[in-house]
Coordinates of C-alpha atoms and ligand atoms in Angstrom, one line a residue:
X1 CA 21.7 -72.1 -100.5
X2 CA 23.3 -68.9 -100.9
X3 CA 23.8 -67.1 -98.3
X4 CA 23.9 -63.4 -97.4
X5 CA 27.1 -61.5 -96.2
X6 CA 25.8 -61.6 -92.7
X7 CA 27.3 -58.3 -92.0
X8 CA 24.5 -56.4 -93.7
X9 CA 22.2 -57.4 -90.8
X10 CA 23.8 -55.1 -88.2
X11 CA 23.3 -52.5 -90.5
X12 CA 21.0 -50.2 -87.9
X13 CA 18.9 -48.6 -90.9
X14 CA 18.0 -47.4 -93.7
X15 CA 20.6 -45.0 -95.4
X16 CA 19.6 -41.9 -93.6
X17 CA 18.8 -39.8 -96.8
X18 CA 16.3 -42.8 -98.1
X19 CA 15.1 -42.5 -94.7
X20 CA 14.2 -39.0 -95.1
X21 CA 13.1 -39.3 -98.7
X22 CA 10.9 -41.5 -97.2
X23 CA 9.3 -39.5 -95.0
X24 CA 9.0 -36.5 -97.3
X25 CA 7.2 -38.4 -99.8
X26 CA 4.3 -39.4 -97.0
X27 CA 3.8 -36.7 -96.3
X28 CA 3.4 -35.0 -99.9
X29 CA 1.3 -37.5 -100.3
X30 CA -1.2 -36.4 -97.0
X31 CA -0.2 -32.8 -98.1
X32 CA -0.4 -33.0 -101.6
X33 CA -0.7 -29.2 -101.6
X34 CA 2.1 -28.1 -99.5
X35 CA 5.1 -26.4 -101.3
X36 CA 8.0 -28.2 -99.5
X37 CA 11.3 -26.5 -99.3
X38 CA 14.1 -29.2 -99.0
X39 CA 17.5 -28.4 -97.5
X40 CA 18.2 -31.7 -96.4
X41 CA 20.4 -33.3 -98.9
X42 CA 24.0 -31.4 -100.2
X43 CA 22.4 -31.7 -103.7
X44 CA 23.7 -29.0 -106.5
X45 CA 20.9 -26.6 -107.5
X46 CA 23.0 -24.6 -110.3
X47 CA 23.7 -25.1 -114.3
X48 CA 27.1 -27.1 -114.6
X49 CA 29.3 -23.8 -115.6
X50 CA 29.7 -22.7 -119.0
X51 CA 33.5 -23.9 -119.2
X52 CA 32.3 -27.2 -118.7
X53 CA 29.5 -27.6 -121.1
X54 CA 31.6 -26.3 -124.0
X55 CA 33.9 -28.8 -123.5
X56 CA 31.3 -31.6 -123.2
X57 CA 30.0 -30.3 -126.0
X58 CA 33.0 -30.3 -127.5
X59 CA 34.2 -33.8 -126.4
X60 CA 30.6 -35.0 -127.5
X61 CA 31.2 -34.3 -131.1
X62 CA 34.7 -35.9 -130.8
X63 CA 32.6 -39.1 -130.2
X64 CA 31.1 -38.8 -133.6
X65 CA 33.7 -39.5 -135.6
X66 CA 36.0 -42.2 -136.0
X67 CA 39.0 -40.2 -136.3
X68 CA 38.5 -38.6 -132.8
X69 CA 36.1 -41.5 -131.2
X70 CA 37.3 -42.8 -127.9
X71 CA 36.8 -45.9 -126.4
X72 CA 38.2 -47.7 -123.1
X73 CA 40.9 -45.1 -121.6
X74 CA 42.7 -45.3 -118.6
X75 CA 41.2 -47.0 -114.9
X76 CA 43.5 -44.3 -113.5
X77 CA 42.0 -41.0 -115.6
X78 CA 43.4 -39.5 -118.6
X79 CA 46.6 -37.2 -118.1
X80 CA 45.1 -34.2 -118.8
X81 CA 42.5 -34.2 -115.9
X82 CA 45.4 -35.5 -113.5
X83 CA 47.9 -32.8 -113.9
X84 CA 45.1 -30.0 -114.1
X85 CA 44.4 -31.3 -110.7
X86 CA 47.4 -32.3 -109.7
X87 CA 48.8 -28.3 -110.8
X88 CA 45.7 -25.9 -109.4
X89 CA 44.6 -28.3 -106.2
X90 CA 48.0 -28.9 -104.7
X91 CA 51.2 -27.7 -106.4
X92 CA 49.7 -24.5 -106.1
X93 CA 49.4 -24.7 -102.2
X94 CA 52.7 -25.9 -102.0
X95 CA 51.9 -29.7 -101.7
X96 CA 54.0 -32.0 -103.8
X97 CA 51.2 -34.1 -105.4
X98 CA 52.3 -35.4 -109.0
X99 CA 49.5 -36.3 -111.4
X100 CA 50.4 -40.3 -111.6
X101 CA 49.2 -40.0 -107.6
X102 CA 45.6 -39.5 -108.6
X103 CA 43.1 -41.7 -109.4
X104 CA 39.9 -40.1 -111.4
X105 CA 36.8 -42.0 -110.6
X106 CA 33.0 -41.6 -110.5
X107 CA 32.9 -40.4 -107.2
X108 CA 34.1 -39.5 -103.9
X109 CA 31.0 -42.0 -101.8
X110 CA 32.2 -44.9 -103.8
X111 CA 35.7 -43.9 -103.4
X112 CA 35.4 -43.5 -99.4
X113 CA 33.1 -46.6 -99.7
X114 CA 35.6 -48.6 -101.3
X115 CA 38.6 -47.8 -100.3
X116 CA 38.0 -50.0 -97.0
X117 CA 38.6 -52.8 -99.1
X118 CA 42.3 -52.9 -98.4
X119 CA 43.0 -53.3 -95.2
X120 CA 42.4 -56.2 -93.0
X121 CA 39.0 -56.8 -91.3
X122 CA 40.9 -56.9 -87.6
X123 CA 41.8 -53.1 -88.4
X124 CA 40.2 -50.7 -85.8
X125 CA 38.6 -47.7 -87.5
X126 CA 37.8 -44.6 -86.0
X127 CA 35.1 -41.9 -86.8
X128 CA 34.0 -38.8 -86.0
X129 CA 30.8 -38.7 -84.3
X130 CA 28.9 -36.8 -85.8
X131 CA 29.8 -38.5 -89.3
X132 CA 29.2 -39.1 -92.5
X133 CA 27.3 -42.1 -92.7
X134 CA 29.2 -43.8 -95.7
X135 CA 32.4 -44.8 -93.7
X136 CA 30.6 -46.3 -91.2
X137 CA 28.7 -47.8 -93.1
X138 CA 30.7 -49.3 -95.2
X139 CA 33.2 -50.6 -92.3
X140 CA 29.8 -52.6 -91.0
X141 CA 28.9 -54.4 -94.3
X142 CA 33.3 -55.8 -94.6
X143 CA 32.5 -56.9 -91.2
X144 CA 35.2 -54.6 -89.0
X145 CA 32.7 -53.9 -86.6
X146 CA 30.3 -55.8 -84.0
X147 CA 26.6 -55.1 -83.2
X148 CA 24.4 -52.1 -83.3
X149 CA 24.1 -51.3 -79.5
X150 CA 22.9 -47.8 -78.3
X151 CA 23.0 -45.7 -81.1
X152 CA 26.4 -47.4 -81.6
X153 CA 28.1 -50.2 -83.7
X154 CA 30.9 -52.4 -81.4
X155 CA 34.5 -52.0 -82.4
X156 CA 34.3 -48.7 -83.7
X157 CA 36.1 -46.2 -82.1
X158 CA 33.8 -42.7 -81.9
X159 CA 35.8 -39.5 -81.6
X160 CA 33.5 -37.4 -80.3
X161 CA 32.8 -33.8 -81.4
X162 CA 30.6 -31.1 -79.9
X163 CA 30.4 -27.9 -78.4
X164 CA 33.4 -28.3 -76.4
X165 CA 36.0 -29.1 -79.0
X166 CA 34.3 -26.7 -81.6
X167 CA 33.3 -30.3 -83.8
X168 CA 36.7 -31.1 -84.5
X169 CA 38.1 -34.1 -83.1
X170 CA 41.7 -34.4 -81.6
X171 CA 43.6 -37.6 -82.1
X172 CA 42.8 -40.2 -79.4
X173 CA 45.0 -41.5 -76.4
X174 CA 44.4 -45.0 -77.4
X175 CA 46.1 -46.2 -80.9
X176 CA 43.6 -46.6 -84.0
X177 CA 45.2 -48.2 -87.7
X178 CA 42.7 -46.2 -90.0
X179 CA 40.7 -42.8 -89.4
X180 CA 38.2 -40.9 -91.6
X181 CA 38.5 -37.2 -91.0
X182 CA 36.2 -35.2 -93.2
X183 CA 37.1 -31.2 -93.4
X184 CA 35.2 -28.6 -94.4
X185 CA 32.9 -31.1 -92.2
X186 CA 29.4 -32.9 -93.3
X187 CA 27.6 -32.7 -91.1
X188 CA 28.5 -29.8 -89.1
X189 CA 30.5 -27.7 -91.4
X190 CA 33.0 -26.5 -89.2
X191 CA 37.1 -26.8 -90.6
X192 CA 40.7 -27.8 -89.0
X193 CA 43.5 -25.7 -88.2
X194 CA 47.0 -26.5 -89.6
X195 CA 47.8 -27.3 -86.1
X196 CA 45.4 -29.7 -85.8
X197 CA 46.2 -31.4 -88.9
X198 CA 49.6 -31.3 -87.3
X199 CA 48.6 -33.5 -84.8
X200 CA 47.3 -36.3 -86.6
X201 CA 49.7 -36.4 -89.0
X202 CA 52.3 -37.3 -86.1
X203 CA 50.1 -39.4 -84.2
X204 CA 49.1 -41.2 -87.5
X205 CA 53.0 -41.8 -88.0
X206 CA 53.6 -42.8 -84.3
X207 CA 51.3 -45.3 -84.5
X208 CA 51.7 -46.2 -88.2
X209 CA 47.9 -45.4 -89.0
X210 CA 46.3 -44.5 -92.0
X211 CA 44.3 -40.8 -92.5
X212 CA 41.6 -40.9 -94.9
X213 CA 41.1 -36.9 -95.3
X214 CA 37.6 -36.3 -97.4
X215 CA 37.8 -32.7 -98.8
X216 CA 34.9 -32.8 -100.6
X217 CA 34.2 -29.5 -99.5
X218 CA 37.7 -27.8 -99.8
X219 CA 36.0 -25.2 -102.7
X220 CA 34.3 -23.8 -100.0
X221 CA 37.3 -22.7 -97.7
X222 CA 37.4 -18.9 -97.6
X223 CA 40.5 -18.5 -95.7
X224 CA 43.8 -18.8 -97.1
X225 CA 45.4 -19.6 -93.7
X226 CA 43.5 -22.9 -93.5
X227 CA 44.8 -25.9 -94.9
X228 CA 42.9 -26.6 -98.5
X229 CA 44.7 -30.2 -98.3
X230 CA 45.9 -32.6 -95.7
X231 CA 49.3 -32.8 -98.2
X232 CA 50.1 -29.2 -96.6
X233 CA 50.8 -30.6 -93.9
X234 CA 54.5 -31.9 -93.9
X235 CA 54.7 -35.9 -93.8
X236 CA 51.1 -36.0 -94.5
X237 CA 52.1 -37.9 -98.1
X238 CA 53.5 -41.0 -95.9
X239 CA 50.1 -41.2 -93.9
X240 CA 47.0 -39.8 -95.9
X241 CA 45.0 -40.2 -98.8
X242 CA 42.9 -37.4 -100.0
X243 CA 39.6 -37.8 -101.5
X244 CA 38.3 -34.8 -103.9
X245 CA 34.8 -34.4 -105.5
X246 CA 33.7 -32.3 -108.5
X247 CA 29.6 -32.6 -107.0
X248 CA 30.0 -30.1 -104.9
X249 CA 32.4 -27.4 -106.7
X250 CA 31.0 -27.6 -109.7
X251 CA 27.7 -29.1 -109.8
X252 CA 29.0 -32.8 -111.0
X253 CA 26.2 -34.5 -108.4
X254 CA 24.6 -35.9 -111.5
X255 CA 27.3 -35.8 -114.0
X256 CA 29.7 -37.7 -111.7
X257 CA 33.5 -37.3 -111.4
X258 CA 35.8 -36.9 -108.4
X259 CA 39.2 -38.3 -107.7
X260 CA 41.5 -39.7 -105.3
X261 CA 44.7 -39.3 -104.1
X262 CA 47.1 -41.7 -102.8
X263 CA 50.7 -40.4 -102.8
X264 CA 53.8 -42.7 -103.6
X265 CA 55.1 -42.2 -100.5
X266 CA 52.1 -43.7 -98.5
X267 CA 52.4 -46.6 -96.3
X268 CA 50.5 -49.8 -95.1
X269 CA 51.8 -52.4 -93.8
X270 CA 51.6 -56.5 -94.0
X271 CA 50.6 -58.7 -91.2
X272 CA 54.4 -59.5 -90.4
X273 CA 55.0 -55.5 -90.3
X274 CA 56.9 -55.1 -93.6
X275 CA 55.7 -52.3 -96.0
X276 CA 53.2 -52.2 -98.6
X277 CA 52.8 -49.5 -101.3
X278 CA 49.2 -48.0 -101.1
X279 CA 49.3 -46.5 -104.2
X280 CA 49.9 -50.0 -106.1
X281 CA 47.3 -51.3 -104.2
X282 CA 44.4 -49.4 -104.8
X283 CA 45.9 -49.4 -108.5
X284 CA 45.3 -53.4 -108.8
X285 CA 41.9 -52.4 -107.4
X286 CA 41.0 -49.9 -109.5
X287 CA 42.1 -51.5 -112.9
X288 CA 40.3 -54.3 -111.6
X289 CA 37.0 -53.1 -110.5
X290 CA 36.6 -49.6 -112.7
X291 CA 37.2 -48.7 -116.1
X292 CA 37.4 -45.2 -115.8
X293 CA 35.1 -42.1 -116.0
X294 CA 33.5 -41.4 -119.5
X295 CA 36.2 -38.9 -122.0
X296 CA 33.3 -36.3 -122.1
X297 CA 33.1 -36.2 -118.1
X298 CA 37.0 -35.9 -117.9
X299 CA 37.1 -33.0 -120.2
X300 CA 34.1 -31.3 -118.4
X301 CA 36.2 -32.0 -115.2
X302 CA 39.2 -30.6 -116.9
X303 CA 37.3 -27.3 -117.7
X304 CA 36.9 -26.5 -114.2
X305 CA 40.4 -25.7 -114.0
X306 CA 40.5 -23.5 -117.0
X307 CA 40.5 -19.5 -115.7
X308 CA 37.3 -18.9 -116.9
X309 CA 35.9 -22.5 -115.0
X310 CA 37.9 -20.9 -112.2
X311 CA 35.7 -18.1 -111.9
X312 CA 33.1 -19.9 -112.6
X313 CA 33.3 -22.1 -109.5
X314 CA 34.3 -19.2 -107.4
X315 CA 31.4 -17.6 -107.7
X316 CA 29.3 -20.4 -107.4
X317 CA 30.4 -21.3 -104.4
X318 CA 30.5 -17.9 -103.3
X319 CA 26.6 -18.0 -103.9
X320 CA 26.1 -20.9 -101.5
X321 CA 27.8 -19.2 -99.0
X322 CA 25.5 -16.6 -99.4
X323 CA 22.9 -18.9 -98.7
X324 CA 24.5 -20.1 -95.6
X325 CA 25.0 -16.9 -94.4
X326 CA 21.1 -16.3 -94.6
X327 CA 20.6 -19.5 -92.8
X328 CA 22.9 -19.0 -90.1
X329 CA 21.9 -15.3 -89.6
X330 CA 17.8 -16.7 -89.4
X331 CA 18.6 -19.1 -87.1
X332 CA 21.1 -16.4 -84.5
X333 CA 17.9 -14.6 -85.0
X334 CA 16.1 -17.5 -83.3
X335 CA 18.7 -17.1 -80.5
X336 CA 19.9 -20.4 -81.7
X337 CA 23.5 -21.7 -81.4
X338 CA 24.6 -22.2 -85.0
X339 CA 28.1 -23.7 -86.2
X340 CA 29.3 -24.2 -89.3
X341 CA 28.2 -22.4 -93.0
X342 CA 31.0 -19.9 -93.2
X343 CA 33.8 -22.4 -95.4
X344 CA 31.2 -24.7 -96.3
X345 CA 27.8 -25.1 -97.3
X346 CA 26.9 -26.7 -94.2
X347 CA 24.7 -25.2 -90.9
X348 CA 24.6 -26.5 -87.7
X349 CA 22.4 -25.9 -85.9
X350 CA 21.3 -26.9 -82.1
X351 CA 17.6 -27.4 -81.3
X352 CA 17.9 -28.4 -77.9
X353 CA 15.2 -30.6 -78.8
X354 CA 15.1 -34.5 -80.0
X355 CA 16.6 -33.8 -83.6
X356 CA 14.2 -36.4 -85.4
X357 CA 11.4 -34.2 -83.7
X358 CA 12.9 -31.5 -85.0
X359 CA 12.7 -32.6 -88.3
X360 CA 9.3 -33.6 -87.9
X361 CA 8.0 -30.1 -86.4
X362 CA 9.6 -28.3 -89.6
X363 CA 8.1 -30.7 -92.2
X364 CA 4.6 -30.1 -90.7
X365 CA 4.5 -26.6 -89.9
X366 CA 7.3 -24.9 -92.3
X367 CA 7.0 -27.4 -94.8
X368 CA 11.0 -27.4 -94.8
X369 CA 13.5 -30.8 -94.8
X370 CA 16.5 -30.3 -93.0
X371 CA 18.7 -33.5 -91.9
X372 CA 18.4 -34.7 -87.9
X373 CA 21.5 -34.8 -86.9
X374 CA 20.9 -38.2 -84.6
X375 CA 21.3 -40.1 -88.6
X376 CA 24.9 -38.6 -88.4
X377 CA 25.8 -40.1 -85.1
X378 CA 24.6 -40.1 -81.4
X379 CA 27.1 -36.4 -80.8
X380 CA 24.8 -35.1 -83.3
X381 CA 21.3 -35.3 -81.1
X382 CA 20.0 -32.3 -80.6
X383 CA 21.0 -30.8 -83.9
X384 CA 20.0 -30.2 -86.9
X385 CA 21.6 -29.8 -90.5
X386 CA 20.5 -27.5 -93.4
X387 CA 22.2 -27.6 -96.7
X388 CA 22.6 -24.7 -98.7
X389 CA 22.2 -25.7 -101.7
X390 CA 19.1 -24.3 -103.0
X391 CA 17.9 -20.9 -104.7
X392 CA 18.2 -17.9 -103.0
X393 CA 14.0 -17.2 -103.0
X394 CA 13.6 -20.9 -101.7
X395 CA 16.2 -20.1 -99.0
X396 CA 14.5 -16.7 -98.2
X397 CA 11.4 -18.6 -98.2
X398 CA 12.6 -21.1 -95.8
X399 CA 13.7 -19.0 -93.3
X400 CA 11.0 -16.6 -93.2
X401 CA 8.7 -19.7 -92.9
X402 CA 10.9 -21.1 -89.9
X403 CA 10.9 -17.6 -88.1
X404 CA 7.3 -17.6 -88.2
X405 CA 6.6 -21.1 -87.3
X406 CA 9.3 -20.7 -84.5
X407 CA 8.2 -17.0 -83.1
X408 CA 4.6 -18.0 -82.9
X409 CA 5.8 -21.3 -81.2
X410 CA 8.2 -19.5 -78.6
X411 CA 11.0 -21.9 -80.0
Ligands
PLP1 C1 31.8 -35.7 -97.1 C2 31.3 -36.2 -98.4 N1 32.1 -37.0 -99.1 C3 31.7 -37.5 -100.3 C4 30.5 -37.1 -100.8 C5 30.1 -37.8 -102.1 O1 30.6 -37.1 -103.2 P1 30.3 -37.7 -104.7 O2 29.1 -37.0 -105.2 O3 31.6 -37.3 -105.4 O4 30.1 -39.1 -104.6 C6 29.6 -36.3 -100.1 C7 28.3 -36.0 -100.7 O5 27.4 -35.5 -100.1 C8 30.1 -35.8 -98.9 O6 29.3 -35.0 -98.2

């Protein structure tokens, strides 16, 4: 008989964004006439930049001839990609990150997914609450947590973020061997001080924890005082690795290529306490599990760091946060507390009302998806999410639909 990882049955639900995709599509289906607006989903609404497609194009036509054709290259990424990223992400800020540190992959879910993998089962994990599903997830199905109970699973530690600490969790009294911090934030967009950073670095190396720092969203930081990486923090190469994503600062959702860092310097430890290498670790695993990104992606990728892919990004990014700007004005409008949207493409937004109902209300009477922010994590009832990523007239269209829905509603 074979039998199923019995882990997967705790799993509470459905993914939350097939939850929602569900729910859209029944009611396009009773509505089939209503022009939905959908700023649920972070998806990429913009051309890859021009940088990029001449060099697919370019690597494209390499893979039509035999003198230039490329098979199997490295697990790790080819060199070129690495030390482009390795040179404009993090020398440039003054973080000592060499390109043998990073590993290119298709992905930063399946990277923060993964990456579980090595560590024991008996570690305790901590989130943010609200959070992005995928590391909770994940810890479920390996079996490092206990039941779903009360919006919660057992064994997890929450770190709760709200109003009161501005969404950005403080290291806990109690000790914790691996924490996912995610900053520019999804779900609630907000960002972490140096200081902060600060904090958890020295409390991940008093306690010999592990930082997994998502900056998925670290094209969108506006301010040059903020930390762009974790590695800016000193120390943070012995305690942290750093997962990057070309979705959402170039338009890579589809195209797929992100990367991971995991410094030489980085430390886990064995059961009897002596140290383990992180970085050779996750290289067994990678050259086991993944052979590498496709040549023409890498060389798109590597575009993005060319000046003109610079500026490209810049401004694309720049046009989100237009967007978010719009939304977050519409909704202050409202007289609604609103977080979030000014380094990232995220809003925040609190409805003081059941979120799922929320969500609900808009769909039927504005014919706009946003994301409840109960699917994120019990901190995150009574909120809402929009993404930014759509076109501006869609945006406009949105929000003039949600003042009108909301004003005649009185809220
Ligand atoms: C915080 C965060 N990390 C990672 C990802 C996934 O990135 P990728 O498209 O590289 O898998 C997302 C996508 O929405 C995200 O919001």
């Amino acid at each position: 008989m074979i039998t199923i990882n019995r882990h997967y049955d705790k799993l509470h639900a459905n993914y939350l964004f097939s939850t929602i995709s569900r729910r859209v599509a029944e009611f396009q289906k009773a509505n089939p006439t209503a022009n939905i607006i959908k700023m649920g989903i972070g998806d990429f609404t913009k051309a890859l930049p021009a940088a990029c497609i001449t060099a697919f194009h370019r690597s494209v036509d390499e893979m039509a001839s035999d003198a230039t054709f490329r098979g199997y290259g490295p697990e790790q990424g080819y060199d070129f990609l690495r030390e482009a990223a390795a040179r404009v992400e993090f020398t440039s800020r003054g973080a000592s990150i060499s390109a043998d540190e990073i590993f290119i992959s298709d992905g930063a879910k399946c990277d923060t997914g993964n990456i579980q993998e090595l560590f024991s089962t008996d570690s305790v994990v901590a989130v943010q609450d609200p959070v992005y599903p995928v590391y909770v997830d994940t810890n479920v199905m390996a079996g490092r947590t206990g039941e779903w109970s009360e919006g919660r699973y057992g064994g997890l530690v929450y770190l709760e973020s709200g109003e009161e600490n501005g969404f950005v969790a403080e290291p806990p009294e109690i000790p914790v061997d691996l924490v996912y911090l995610c900053f520019p934030n999804n779900p609630t967009g907000t960002v972490a001080s140096s200081a902060t950073l600060e904090r958890w670095v020295e409390y991940a190396k008093h306690h010999r924890a592990l930082i997994l720092f998502d900056a998925a969203y670290a094209a969108y930081i506006r301010d040059d005082a903020l930390p762009h990486t974790i590695y800016e923090i000193p120390g943070a190469e012995e305690v942290a690795v750093e997962f990057r994503s070309f979705s959402k600062t170039a338009g890579f959702t589809g195209t797929r290529c992100a990367y991971t860092v995991i410094p030489k310097r980085c430390r886990a430890f064995a059961a009897d306490g002596s140290e383990r290498s992180l970085h050779e670790l996750w290289n067994r695993r990678h050259t086991t599990k993944f052979n590498g990104v496709s040549y023409p992606v890498q060389r798109a990728a590597e575009a993005v760091y060319s000046a003109e892919g610079l500026k490209e990004i810049r401004s694309l990014a720049d046009f989100f946060l237009g967007n978010a700007k719009i939304i977050r004005e519409g909704f202050e409008r409202l007289g609604l507390k609103v977080y979030g949207g000014v380094h990232s493409p995220y809003i925040w937004v609190r409805t003081g009302s059941d979120s799922w109902e929320f969500f609900d209300r808009l769909l039927s009477d504005a014919h706009v998806v946003c994301t409840p922010g109960a699917g994120f994590g019990r901190c995150g009832e009574g909120y809402v999410r929009f993404s930014a990523f759509n076109a501006r007239s869609a945006i406009e269209e949105a929000m003039a639909r949600i003042e009108r829905v909301m004003t005649a509603e009185g809220t």
